[in-house]
mmCIF file of C-alpha atoms in Angstrom:
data_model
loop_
_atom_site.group_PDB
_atom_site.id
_atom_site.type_symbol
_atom_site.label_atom_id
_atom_site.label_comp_id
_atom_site.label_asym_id
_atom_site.label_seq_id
_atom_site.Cartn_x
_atom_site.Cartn_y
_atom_site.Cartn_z
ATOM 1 C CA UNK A 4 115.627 98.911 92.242
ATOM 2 C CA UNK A 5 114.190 99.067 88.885
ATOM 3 C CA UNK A 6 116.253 97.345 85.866
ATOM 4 C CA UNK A 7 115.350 96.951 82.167
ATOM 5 C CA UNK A 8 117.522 94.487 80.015
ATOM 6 C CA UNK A 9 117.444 95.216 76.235
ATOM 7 C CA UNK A 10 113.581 96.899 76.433
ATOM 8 C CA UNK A 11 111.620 97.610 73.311
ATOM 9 C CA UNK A 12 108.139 99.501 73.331
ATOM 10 C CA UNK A 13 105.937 101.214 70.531
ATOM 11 C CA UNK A 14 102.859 100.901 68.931
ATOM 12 C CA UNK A 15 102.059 99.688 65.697
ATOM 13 C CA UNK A 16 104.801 99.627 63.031
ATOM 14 C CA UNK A 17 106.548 102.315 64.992
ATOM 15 C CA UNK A 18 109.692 101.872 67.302
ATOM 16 C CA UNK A 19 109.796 104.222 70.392
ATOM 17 C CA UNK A 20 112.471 102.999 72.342
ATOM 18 C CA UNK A 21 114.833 99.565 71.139
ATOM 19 C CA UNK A 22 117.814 97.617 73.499
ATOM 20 C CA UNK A 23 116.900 99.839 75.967
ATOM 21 C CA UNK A 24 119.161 98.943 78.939
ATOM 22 C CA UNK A 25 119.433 100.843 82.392
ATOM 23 C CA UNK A 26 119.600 100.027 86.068
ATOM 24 C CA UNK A 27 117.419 102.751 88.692
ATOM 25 C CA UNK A 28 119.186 102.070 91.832
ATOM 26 C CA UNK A 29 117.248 102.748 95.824
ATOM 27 C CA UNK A 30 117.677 105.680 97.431
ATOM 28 C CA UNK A 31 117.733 108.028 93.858
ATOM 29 C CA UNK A 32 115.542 110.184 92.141
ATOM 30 C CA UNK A 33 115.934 109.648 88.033
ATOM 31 C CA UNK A 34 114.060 112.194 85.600
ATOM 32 C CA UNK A 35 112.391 110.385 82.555
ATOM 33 C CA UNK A 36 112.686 112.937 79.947
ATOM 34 C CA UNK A 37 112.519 112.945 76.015
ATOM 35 C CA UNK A 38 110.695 114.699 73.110
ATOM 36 C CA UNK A 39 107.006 114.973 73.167
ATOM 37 C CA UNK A 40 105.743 111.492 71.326
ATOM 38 C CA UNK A 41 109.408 109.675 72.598
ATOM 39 C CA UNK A 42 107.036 107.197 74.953
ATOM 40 C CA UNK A 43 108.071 108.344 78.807
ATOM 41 C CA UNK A 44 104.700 107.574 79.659
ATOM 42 C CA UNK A 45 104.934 104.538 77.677
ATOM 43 C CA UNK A 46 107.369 103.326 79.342
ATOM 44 C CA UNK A 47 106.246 104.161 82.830
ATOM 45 C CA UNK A 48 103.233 102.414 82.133
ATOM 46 C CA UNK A 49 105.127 99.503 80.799
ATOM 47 C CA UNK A 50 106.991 99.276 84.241
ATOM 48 C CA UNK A 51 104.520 100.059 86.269
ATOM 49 C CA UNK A 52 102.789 96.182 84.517
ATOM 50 C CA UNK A 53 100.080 98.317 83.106
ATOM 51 C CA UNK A 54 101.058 98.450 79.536
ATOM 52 C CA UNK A 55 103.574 96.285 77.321
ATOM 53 C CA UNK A 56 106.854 95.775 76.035
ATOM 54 C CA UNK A 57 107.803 94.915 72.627
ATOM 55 C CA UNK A 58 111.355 93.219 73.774
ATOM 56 C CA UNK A 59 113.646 92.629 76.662
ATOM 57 C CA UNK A 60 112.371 92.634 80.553
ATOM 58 C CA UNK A 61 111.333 94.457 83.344
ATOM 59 C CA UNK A 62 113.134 93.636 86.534
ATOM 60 C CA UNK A 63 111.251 95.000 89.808
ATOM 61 C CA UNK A 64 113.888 94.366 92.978
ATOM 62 C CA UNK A 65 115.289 91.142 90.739
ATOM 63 C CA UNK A 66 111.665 89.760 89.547
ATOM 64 C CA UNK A 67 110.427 89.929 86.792
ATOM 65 C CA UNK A 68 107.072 88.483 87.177
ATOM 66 C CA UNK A 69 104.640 89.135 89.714
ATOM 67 C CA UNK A 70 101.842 85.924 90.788
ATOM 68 C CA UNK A 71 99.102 88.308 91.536
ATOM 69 C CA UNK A 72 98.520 92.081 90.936
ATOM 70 C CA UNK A 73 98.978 92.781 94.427
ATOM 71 C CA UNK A 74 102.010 91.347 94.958
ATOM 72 C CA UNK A 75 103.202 94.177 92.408
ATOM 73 C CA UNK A 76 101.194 96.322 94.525
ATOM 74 C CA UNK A 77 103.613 95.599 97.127
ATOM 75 C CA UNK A 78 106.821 96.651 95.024
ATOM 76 C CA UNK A 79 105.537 99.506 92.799
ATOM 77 C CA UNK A 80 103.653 102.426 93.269
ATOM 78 C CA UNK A 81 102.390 104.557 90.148
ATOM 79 C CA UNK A 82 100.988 108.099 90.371
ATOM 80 C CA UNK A 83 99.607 109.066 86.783
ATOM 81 C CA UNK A 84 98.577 112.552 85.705
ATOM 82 C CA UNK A 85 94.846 112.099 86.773
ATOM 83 C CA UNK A 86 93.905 114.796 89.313
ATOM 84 C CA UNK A 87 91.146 113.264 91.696
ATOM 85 C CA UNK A 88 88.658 115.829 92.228
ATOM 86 C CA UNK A 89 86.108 112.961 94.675
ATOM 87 C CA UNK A 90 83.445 115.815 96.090
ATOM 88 C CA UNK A 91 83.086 115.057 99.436
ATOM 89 C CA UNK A 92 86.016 112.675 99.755
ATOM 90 C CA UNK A 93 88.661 113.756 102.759
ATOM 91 C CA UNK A 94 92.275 113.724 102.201
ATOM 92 C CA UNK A 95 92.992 110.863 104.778
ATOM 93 C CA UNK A 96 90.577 108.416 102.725
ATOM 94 C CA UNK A 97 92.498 108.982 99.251
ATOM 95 C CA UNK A 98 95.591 108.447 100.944
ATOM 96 C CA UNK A 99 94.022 105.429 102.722
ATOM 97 C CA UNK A 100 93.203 103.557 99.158
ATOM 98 C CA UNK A 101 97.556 103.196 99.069
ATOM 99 C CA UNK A 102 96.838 100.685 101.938
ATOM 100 C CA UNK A 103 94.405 97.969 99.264
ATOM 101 C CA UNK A 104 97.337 95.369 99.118
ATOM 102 C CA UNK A 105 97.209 95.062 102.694
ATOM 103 C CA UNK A 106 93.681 95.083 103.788
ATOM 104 C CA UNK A 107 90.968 92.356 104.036
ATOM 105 C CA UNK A 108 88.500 91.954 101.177
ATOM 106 C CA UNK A 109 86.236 94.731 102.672
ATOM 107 C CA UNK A 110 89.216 97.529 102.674
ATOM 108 C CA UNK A 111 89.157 98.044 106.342
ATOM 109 C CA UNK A 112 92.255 99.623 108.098
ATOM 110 C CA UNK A 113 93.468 98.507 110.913
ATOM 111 C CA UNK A 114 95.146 100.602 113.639
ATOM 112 C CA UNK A 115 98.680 100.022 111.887
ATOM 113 C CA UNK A 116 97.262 100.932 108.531
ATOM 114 C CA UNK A 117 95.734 104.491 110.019
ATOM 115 C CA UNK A 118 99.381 105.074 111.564
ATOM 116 C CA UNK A 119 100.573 104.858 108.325
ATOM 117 C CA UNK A 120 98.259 107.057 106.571
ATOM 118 C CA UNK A 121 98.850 109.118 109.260
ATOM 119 C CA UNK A 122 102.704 109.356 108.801
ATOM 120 C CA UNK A 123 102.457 109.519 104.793
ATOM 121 C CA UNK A 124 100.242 112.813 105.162
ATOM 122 C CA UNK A 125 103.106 114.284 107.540
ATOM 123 C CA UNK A 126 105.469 113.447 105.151
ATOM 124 C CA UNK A 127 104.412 115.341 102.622
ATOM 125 C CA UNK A 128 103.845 118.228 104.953
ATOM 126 C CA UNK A 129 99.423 117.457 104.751
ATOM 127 C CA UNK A 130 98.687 116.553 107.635
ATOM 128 C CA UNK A 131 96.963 119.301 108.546
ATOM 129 C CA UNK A 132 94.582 118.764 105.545
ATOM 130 C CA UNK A 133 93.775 115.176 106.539
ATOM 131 C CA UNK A 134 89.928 115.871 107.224
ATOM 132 C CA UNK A 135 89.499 118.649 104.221
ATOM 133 C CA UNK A 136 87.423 117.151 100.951
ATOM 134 C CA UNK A 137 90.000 116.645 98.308
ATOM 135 C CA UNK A 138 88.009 118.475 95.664
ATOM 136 C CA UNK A 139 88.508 121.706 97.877
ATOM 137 C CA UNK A 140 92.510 121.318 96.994
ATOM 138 C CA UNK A 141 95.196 123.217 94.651
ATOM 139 C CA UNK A 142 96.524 121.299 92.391
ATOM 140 C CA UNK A 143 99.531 121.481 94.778
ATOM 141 C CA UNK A 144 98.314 120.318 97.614
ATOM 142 C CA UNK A 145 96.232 117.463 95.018
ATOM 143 C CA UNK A 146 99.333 116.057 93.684
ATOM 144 C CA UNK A 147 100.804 116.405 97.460
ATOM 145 C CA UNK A 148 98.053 114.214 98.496
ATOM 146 C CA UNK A 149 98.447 111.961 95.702
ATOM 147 C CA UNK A 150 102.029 111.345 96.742
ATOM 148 C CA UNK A 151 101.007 110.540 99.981
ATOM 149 C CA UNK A 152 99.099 107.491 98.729
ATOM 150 C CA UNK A 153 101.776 105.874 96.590
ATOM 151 C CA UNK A 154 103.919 106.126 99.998
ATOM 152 C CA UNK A 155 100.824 104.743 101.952
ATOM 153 C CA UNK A 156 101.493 101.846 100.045
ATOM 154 C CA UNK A 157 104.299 101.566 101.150
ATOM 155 C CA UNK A 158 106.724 99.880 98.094
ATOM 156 C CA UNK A 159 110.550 100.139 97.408
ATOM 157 C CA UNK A 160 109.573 101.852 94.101
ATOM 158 C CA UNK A 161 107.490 104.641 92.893
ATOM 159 C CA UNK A 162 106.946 106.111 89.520
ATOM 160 C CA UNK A 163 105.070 109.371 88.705
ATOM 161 C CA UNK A 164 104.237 110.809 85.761
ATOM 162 C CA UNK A 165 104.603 114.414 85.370
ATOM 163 C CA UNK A 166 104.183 114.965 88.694
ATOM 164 C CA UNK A 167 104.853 118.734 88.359
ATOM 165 C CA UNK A 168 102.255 119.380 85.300
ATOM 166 C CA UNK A 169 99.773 121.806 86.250
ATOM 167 C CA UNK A 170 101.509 123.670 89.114
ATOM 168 C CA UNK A 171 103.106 126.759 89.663
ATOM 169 C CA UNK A 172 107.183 127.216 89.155
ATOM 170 C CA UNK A 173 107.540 127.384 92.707
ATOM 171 C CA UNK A 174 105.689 124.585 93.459
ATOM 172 C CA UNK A 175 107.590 122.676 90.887
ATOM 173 C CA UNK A 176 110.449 122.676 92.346
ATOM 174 C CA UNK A 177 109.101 122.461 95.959
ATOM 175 C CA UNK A 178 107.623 119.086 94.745
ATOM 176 C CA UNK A 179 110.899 117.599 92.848
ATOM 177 C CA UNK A 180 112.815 118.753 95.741
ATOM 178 C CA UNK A 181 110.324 116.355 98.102
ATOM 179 C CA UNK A 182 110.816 114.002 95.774
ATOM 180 C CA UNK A 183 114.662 114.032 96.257
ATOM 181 C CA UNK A 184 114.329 113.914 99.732
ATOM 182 C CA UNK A 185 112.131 110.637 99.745
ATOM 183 C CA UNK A 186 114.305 108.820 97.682
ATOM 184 C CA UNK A 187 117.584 109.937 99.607
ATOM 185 C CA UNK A 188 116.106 109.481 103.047
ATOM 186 C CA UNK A 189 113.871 106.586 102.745
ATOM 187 C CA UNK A 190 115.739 104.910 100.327
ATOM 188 C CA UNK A 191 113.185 104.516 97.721
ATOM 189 C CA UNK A 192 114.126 104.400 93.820
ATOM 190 C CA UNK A 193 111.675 107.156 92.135
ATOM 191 C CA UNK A 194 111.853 107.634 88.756
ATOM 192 C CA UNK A 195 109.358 110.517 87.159
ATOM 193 C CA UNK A 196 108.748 111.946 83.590
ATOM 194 C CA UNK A 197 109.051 115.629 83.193
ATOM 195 C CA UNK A 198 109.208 118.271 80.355
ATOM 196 C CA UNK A 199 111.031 120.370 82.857
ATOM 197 C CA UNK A 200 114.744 119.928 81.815
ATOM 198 C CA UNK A 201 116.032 122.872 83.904
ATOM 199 C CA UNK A 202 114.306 121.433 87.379
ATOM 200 C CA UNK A 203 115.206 118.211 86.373
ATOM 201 C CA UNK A 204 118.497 118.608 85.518
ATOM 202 C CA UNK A 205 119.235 120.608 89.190
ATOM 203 C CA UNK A 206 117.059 118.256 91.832
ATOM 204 C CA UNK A 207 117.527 114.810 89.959
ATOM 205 C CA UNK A 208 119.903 112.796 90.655
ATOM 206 C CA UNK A 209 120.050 111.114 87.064
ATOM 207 C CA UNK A 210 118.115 111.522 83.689
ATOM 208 C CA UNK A 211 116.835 109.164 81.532
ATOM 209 C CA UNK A 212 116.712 110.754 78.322
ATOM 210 C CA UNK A 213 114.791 108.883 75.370
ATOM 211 C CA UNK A 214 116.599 109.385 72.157
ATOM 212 C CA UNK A 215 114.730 107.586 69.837
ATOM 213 C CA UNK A 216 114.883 104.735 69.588
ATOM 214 C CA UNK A 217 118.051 105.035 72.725
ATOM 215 C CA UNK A 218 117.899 105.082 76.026
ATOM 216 C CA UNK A 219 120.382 106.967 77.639
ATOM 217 C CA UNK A 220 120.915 107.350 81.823
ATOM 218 C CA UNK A 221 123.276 110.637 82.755
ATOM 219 C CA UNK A 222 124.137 111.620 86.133
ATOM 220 C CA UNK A 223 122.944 115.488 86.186
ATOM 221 C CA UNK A 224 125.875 115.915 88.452
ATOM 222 C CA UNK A 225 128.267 115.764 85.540
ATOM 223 C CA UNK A 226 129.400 118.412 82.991
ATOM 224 C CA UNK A 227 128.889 116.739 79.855
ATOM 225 C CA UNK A 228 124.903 116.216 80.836
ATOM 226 C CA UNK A 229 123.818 119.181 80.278
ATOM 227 C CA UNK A 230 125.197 119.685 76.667
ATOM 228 C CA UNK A 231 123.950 115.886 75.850
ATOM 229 C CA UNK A 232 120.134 117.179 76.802
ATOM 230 C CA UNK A 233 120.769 120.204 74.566
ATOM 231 C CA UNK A 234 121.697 118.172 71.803
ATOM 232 C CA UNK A 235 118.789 115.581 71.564
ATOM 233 C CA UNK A 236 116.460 118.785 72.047
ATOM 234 C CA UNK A 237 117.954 120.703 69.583
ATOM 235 C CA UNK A 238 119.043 123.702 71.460
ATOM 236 C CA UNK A 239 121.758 125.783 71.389
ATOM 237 C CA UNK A 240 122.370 125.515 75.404
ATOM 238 C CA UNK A 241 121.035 124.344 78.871
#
């Protein structure tokens, strides 16, 4: 479960987001979504512990502060919008860096650590790919692969951002619709940024819209939703 209490970022003199309260319960998929320049990657970043906050707290599963970086390691996975394109580098090894906050100083996996590699890349339906060079992959199967490291790592929590950038619109909703299916069936609280309001708004489970300088959290399910997204876009309908 991820919770913010009163959360402030920006940069400079300017105010992105201010009081920003919301609670990202296990077992649910949230969309992050706002105007381009609102700060959804800000803010990911910010939760993730790789950026800052202007105000309030970050709560990961009730803490709030981690004693070592891989401690938070343990709780939060974060899969940003850089596609690896390693020459030479198979599938199963990316997927096997998820393990780090488990291994000895040397990175070396041990039997349990391959299982779980292992089970990651059949999760996302790679397995098949385990031994191909990651540079010889779609984008698809890339951010498939990708996906399958944050869950090699095994944490409660995982945050992607734009996950669906770059890909086909089959593929984006193949990949959200993954994403719901994590969350529901392994419990995990995933919350992602998107520009894709339609796809977000029919496989999330929530949105988090950014409404300068507001924070607002909307179950998709509801009728009102959709005409609140129109309105801080500006359009006519959703």
């Amino acid at each position: 479960m991820i919770e913010l209490r009163g959360v402030g970022i920006g940069y400079g003199h300017r105010e992105l987001l201010s009081g920003g309260d919301a609670t990202f319960a296990a077992a649910t998929l949230t969309a992050l979504a706002g105007r381009n320049g609102s700060g959804k990657s800000t803010l990911l970043r910010a939760i993730a512990g790789l950026g800052s906050i202007t105000s309030g707290e970050i709560l990961i599963d009730g803490i709030s502060r981690f004693a070592t970086a891989a401690d938070r390691s343990r709780a939060i996975a974060f899969v940003n919008t850089q596609r690896v394109r390693i020459a030479n580098m198979r599938c199963r090894d990316l997927v096997g860096l998820g393990r780090a906050p488990y291994t000895d100083w040397a990175g070396r996996l041990s039997r349990r650590d391959k299982e779980i590699v292992a089970m990651a890349l059949s999760t996302v339906g790679m397995a098949d790919y385990a031994d191909r060079s990651i540079d010889t992959m779609s984008d698809g199967e890339c951010q498939r692969i990708m996906i399958a490291r944050a869950l090699a790592q095994d944490t409660p929590n995982i945050l992607l951002d734009e996950p669906t950038s770059f890909l086909d619109l089959p593929n984006r909703y193949q990949l959200m619709e993954l994403l719901g299916e994590l969350a529901h069936k392994q419990g995990k609280t995933i919350l992602l940024s998107t520009h894709e309001l339609d796809i977000a708004l029919s496989t999330a489970d929530n949105i988090a819209l950014i409404d300068t300088p507001r924070l607002l959290t909307l179950p998709t399910a509801s009728d009102s939703t959709r005409g609140k997204v129109a309105e801080v876009f500006g359009l006519n309908a959703l």
